[in-house]
Coordinates of C-alpha atoms in Angstrom, one line a residue:
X1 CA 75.1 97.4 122.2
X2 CA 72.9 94.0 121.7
X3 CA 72.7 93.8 117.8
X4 CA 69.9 91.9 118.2
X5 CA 67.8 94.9 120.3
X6 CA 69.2 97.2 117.6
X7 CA 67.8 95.4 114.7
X8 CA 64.4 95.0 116.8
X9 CA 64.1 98.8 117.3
X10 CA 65.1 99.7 113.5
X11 CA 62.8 97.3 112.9
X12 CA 60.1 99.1 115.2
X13 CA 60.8 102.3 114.0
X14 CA 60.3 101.2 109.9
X15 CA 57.2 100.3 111.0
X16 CA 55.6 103.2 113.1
X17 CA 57.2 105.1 110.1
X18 CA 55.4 103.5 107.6
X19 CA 52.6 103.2 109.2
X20 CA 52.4 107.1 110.0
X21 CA 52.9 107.8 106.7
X22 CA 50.2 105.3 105.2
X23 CA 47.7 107.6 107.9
X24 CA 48.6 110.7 107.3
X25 CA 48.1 110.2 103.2
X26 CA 45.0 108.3 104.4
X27 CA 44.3 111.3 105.6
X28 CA 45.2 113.9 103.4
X29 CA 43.2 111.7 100.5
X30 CA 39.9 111.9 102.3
X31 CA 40.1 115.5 103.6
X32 CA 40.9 116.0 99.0
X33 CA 37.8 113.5 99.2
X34 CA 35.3 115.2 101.2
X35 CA 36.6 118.7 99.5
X36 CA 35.5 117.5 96.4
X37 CA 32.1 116.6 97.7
X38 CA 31.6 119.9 99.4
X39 CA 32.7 121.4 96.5
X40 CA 30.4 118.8 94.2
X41 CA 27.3 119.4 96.4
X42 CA 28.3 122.9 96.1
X43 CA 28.1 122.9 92.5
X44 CA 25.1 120.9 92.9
X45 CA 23.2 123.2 95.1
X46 CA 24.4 125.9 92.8
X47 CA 22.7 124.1 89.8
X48 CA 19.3 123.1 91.6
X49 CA 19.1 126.9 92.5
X50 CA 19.3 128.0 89.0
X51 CA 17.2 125.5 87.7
X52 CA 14.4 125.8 90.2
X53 CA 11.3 128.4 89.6
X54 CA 8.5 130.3 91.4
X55 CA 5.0 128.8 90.9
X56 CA 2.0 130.9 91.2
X57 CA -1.7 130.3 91.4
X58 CA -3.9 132.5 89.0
X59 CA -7.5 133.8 88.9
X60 CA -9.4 136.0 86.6
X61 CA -11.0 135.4 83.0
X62 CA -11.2 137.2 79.6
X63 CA -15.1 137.9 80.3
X64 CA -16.3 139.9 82.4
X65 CA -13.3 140.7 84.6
X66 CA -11.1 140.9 81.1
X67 CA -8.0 140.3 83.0
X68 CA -6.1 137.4 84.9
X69 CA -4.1 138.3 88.2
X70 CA -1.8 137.0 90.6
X71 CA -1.0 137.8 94.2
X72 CA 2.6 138.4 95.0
X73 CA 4.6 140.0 98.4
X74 CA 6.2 142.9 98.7
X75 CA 8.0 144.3 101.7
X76 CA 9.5 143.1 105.3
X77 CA 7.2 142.3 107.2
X78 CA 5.3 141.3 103.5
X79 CA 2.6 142.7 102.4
X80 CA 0.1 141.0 99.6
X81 CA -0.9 143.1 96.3
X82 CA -2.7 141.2 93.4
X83 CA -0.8 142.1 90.1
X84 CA -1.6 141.3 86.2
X85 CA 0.6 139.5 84.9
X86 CA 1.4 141.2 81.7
X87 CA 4.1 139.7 78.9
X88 CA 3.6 143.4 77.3
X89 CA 5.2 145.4 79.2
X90 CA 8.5 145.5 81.8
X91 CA 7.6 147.5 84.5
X92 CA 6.4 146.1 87.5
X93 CA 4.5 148.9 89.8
X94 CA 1.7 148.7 92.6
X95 CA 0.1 151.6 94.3
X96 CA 1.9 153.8 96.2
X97 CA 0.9 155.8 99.3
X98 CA 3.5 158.9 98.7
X99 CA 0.3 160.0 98.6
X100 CA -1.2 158.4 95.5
X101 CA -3.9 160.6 92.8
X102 CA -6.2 158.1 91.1
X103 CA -5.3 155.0 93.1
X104 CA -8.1 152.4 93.4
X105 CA -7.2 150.8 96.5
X106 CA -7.5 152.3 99.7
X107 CA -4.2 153.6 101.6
X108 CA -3.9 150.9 103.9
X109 CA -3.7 148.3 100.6
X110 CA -1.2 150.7 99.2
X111 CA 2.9 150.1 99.2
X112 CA 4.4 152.8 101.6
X113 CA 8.1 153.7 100.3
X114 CA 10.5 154.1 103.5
X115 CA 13.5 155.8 101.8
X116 CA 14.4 153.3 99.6
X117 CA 13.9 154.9 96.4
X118 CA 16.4 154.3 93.3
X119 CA 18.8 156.8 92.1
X120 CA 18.6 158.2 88.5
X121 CA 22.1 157.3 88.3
X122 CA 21.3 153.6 88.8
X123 CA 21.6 151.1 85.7
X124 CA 17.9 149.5 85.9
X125 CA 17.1 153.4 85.7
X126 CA 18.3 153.6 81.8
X127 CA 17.1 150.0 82.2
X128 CA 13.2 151.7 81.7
X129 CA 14.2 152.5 77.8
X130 CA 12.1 155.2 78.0
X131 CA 12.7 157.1 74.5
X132 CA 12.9 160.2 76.5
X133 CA 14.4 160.0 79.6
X134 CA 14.6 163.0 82.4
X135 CA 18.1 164.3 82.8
X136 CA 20.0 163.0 85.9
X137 CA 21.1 166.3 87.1
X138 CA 22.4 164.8 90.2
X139 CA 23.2 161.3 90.1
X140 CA 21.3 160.8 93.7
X141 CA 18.3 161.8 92.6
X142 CA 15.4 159.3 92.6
X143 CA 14.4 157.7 89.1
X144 CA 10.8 158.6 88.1
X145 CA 9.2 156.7 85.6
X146 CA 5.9 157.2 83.3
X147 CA 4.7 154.2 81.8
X148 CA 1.6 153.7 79.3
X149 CA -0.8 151.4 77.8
X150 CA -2.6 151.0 74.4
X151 CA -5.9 151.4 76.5
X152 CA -4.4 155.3 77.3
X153 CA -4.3 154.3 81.1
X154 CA -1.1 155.5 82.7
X155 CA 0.9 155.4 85.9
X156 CA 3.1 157.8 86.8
X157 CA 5.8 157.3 90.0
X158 CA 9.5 156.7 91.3
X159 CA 11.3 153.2 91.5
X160 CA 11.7 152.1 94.6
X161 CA 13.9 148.8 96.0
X162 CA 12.4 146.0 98.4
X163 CA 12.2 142.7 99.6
X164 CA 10.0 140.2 97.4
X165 CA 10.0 136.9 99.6
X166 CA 9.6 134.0 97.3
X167 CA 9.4 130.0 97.8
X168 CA 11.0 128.4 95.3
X169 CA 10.0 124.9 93.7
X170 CA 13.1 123.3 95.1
X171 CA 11.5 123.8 98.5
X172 CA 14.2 127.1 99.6
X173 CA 13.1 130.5 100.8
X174 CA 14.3 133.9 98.6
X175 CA 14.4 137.3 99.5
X176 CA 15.5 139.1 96.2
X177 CA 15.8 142.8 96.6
X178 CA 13.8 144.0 93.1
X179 CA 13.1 147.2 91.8
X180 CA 9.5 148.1 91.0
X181 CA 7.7 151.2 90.3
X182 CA 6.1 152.9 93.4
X183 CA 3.1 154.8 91.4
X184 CA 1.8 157.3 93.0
X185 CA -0.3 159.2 90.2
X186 CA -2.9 157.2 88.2
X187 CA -4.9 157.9 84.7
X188 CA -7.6 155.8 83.5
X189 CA -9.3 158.0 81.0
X190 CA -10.9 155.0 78.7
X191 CA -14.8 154.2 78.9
X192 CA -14.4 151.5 81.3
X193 CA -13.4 151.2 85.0
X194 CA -10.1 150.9 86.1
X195 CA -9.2 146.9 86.9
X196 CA -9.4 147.0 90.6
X197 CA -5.8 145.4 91.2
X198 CA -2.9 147.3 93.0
X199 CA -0.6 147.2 90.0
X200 CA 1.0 145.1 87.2
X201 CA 3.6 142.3 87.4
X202 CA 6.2 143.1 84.5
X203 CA 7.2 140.4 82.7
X204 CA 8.5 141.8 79.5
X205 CA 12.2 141.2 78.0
X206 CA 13.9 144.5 79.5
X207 CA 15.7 144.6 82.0
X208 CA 13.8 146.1 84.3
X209 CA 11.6 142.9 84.6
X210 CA 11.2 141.0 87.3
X211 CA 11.9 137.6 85.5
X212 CA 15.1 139.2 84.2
X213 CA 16.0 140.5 87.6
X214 CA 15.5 137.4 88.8
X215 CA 18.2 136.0 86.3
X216 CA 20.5 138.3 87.1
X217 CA 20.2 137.1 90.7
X218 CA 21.0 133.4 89.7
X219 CA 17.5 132.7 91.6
X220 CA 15.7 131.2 88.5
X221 CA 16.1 131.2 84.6
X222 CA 15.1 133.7 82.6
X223 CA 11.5 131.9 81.4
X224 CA 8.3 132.2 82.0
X225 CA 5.3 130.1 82.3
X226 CA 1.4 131.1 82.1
X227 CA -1.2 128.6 81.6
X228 CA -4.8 130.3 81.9
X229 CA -8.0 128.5 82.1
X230 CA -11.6 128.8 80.5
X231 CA -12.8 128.8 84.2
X232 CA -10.7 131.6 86.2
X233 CA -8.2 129.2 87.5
X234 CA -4.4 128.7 86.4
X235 CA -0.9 129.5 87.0
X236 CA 2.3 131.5 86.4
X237 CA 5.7 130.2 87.1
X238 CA 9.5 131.8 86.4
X239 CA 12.0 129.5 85.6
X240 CA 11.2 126.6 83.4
X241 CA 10.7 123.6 85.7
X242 CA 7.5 123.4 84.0
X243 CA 8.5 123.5 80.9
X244 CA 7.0 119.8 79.4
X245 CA 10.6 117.8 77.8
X246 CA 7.9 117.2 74.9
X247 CA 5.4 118.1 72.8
X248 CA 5.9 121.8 72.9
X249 CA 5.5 123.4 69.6
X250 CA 8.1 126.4 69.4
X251 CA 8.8 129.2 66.9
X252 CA 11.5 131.7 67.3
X253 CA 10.9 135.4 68.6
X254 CA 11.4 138.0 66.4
X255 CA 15.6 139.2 65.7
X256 CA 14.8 142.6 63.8
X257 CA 11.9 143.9 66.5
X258 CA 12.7 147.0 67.6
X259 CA 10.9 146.9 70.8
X260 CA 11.4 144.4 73.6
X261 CA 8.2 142.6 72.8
X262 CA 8.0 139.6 72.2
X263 CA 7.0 139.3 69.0
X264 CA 7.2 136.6 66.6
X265 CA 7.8 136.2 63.1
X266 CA 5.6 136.0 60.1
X267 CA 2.8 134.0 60.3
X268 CA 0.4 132.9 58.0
X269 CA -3.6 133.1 58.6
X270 CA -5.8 130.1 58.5
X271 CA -9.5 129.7 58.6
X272 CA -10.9 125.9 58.6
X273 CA -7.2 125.0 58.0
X274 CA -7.9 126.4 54.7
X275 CA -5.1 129.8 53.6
X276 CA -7.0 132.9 53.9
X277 CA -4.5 134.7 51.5
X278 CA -3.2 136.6 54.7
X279 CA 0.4 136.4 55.1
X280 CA 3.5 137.8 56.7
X281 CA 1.9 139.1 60.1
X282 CA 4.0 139.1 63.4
X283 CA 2.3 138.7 66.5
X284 CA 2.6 140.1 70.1
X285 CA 2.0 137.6 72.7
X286 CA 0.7 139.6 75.4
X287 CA -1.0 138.5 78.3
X288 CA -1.7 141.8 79.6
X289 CA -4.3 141.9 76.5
X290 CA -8.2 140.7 77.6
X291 CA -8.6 140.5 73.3
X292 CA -6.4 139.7 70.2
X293 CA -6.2 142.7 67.9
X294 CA -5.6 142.4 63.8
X295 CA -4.2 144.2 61.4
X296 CA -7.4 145.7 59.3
X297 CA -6.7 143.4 56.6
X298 CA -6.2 140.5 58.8
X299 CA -9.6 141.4 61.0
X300 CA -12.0 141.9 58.0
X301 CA -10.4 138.6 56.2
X302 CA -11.2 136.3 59.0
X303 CA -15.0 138.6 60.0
X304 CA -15.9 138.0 56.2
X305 CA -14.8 134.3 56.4
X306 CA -17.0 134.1 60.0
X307 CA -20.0 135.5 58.4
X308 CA -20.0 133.8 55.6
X309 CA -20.0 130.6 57.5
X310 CA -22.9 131.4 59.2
X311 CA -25.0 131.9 56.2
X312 CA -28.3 129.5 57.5
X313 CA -27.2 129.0 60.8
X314 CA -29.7 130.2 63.4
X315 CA -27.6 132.7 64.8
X316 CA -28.1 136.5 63.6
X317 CA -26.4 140.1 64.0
X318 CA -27.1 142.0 67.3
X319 CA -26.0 144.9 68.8
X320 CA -23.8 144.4 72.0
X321 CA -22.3 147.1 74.6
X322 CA -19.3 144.5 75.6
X323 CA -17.8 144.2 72.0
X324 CA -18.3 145.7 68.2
X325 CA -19.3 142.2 66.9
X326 CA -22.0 140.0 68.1
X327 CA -25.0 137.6 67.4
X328 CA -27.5 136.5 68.9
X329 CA -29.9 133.1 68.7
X330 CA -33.3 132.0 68.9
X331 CA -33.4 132.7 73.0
X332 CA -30.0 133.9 75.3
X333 CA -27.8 131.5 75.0
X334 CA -26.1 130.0 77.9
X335 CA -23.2 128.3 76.7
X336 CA -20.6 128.2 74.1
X337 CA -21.7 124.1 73.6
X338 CA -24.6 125.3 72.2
X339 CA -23.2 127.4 69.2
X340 CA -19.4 126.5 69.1
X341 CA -20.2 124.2 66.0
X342 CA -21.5 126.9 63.7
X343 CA -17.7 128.4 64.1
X344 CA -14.3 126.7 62.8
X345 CA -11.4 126.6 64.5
X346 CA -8.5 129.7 63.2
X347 CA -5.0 128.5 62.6
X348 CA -1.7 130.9 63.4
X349 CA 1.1 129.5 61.0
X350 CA 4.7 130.3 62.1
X351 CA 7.4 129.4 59.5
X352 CA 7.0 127.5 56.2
X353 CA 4.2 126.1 54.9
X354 CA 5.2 122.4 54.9
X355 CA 6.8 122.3 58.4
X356 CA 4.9 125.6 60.2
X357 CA 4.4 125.3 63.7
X358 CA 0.7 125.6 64.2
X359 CA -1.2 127.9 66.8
X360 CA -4.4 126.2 66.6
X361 CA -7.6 128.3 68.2
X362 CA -10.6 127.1 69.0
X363 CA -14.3 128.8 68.4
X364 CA -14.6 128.5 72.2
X365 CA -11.1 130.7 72.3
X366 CA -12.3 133.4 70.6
X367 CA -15.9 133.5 71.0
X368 CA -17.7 134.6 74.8
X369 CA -21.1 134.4 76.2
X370 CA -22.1 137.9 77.5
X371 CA -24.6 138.9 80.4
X372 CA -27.5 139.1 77.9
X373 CA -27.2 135.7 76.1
X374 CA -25.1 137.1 73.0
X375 CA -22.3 135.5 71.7
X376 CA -19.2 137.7 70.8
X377 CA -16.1 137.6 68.8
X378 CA -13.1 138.5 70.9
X379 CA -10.6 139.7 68.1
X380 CA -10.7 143.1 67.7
X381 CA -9.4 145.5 64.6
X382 CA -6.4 146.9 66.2
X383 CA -6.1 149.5 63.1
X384 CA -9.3 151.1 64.4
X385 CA -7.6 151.7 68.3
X386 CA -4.7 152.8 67.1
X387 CA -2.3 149.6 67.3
X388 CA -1.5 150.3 63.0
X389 CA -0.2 147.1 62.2
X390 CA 0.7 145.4 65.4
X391 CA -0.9 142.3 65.6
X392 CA -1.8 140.9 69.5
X393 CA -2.3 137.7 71.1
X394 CA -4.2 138.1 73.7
X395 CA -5.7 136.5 77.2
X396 CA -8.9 134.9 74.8
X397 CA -6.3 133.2 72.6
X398 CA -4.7 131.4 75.7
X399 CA -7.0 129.8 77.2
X400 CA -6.5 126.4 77.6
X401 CA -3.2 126.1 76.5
X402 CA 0.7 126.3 78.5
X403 CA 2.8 129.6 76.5
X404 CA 6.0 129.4 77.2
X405 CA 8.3 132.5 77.0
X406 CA 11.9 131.2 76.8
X407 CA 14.2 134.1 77.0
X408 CA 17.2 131.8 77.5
X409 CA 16.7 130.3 73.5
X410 CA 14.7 133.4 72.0
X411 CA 11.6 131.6 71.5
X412 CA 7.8 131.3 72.5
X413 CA 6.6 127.7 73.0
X414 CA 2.3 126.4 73.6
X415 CA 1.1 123.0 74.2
X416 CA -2.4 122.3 75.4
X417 CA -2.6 121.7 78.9
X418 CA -5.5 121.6 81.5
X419 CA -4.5 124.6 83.2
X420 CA -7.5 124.5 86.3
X421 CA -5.0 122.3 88.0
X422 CA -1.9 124.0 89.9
X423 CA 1.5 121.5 89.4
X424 CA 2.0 120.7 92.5
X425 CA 4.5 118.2 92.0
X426 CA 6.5 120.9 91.6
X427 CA 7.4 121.4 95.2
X428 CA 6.5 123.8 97.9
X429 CA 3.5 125.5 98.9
X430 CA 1.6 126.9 96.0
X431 CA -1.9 126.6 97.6
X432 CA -4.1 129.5 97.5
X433 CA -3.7 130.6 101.3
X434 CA 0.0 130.9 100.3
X435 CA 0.0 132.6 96.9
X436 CA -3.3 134.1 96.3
X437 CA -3.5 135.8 93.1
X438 CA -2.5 138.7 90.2
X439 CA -4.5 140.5 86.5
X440 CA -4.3 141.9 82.9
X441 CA -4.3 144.5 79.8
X442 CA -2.3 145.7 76.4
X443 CA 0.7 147.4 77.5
X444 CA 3.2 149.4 76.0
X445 CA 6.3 151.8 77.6
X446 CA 5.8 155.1 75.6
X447 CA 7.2 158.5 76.0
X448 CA 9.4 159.5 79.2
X449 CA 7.9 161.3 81.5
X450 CA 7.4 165.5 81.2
X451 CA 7.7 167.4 83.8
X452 CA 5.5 169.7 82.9
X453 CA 2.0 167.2 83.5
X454 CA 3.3 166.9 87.1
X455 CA 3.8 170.3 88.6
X456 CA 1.0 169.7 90.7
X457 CA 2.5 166.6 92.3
X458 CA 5.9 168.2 92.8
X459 CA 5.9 168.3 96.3
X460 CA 4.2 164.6 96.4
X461 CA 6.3 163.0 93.7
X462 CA 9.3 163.1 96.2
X463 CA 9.3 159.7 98.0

């Protein structure tokens, strides 16, 4: 053998060797490379999912609809039903052709179960925390729910499961399967007119609601956004993308409540930024409220203090059908401009007195202009309709400003924002012809359901 050709072919092979080698961990490190960015964008994706929210346009106003909606779909193929969007209450239900006693909307308008009712056995079943639920006697029997409302309106029905196609703000499309209430028997035995809206949107801290659903899906965190505007516009959003990084004043909800409200802790009542001697009240922020209701002590402190105020001012007591207490000028007035500087501005006080966080309302958030020229107060005495010493903020108190529910931190955040313009920076399609709108009361889960108030509907109250 030529030495020479034997060292030239060793000499060959080192090199194809090495070479092979150096390739294949070449290789090997960019398929670990591009791994890790799959798995990064992944992540990423992951993350920007979480983080993004659903943005909602809303219409309505304290006076004289008295409640703010928005317009949400249900179903597959969808189908549109306007919804108030109440903080009081979990529950989300529309109306519900099963058939449906008492429903305001005519059957075509109404959600039509197909067998997809939820069985009693279910967890978002005891998820209602209903202080008396019905026994599941057999675990695949349907979950029936009755829900009411400080206003004595009630809804009575089954929960049901569906699609709720969504667009998020991160530009994807969602088809969460929820669970909502299908009502199919409704009371509305007050004075006044039923709203005309299919149902409410639930947005409360149980479960059962849809912004806690949501969560639990990983399709957006567990916060929600409402910013209503003196002049029927605004909008809702779940998740907190629209949560400002500053400027939010924030006080903590309530630990020791007992019900899932959110309800803050005690507060301390000012008038002209002056004490009134009123403190230690907790506050309900509902948006499902048209009013804010006091505490009788709280309600006659700050009427006293009104009236007072007015002593020479050329405004006097009238008599008003909309609300207990009104006055009226020298000829119907047309705007609150005109009179909005014979009232002072009421002041919320969360925490201490050096370093409160301040709920600042303005007369024209608590005051309205009625059909005949009158000008109203819009806090009520909630001790006179029953509320004892719950205290309410309501849809009159909002105006004007963002309130943010943060169930992520336990905590209830307000900045003042101009809420007649929609965030469309936001991403996606939030225009009206893509999410028209939802509406509002006080709400309040009471008793479970009794059988005996629904023998009638037996044979309808099977879905």
């Amino acid at each position: 053998m030529n030495p020479n050709k034997e060292t030239t072919n060793l000499l060959r092979f080192f090199f194809v060797f090495f070479f092979f080698y150096v390739f294949v961990l070449s290789a090997r490190f960019q398929l670990s490379e591009a791994a890790k960015d799959s798995s990064a964008q992944q992540v990423k994706l992951q993350n920007r999912r979480l983080g993004s929210s659903v943005v909602f346009p809303v219409s309505g106003n304290v006076y004289p609809l008295g409640y703010y909606y928005v317009l949400l779909n249900i179903g597959n193929p969808p189908k549109l039903f306007d919804l108030d969007i109440d903080t009081g209450s979990d529950l989300t239900w529309v109306q519900c052709d099963a058939p449906c006693n008492g429903c305001t909307k005519p059957r075509a308008k109404q959600y039509k179960p197909n067998h997809n009712t939820l069985p009693c056995s279910h967890l978002l079943c005891s998820g209602l925390d209903l202080p008396q639920n019905r026994p599941c006697a057999d675990p695949q029997d349907q979950c029936d729910y009755e829900i009411g409302y400080s206003d004595h309106a009630s809804s009575i029905g089954a929960l049901v499961t569906d699609e709720f196609p969504l667009r998020l703000a991160n530009g994807s499309a969602v088809n969460p399967h929820l669970t909502f209430g299908c009502g199919y028997d409704q009371q509305n035995p007050g004075p006044h007119p039923p709203p005309p809206t299919a149902g409410i949107l639930g947005l409360g801290r149980g479960k059962i609601s849809i912004s806690t659903q949501l969560k639990s899906l990983g399709a957006t965190k567990n916060v929600i956004v409402h910013c209503l505007s003196h002049n029927g516009k605004g909008f809702l959003s779940i998740g907190d993308e629209l949560v400002p990084t500053s400027g939010v004043t924030w006080t903590s909800l309530a630990t020791n409540s007992p019900s899932k409200n959110y309800m803050t802790g005690p507060a301390e009542l000012l008038f002209n930024a002056k004490t009134t001697g009123v403190k230690g009240i907790n506050f309900v922020f509902d948006s499902g409220s048209s009013y804010t209701y006091f505490n009788a002590e709280a309600y006659q402190t700050i009427l006293d203090l009104i009236r007072k105020d007015l002593n020479g001012k050329p405004l006097k007591d009238t008599e008003d059908k909309n609300l207990p207490v009104c006055w009226k000028g020298k000829k119907p007035l047309k705007s609150l401009d005109e009179v909005k500087k014979y009232f002072k501005t009421i002041t919320l006080r969360f925490g201490n007195q050096k370093n409160g966080q301040l709920f600042q309302v303005p007369p024209e958030s608590y005051l309205i202009i009625t059909e005949k020229g009158n000008i109203c107060l819009g806090i009520l005495n909630g001790t006179e309709v029953g509320l004892d010493s719950y205290n309410i903020i309501g849809d009159i108190f909002f105006q004007g400003i963002m309130v943010i529910y943060d169930n992520e931190q336990h905590r209830i955040g307000w900045i003042s924002t101009d809420c007649d313009k929609i965030p469309n920076e936001y991403g996606g399609d939030i225009s009206e012809e893509a999410y028209p709108r939802g509406f509002g009361l006080i709400t309040e889960l009471f008793s479970g359901s009794d059988s005996s108030k629904n023998k009638n509907l037996a044979s309808d109250g099977e879905l």
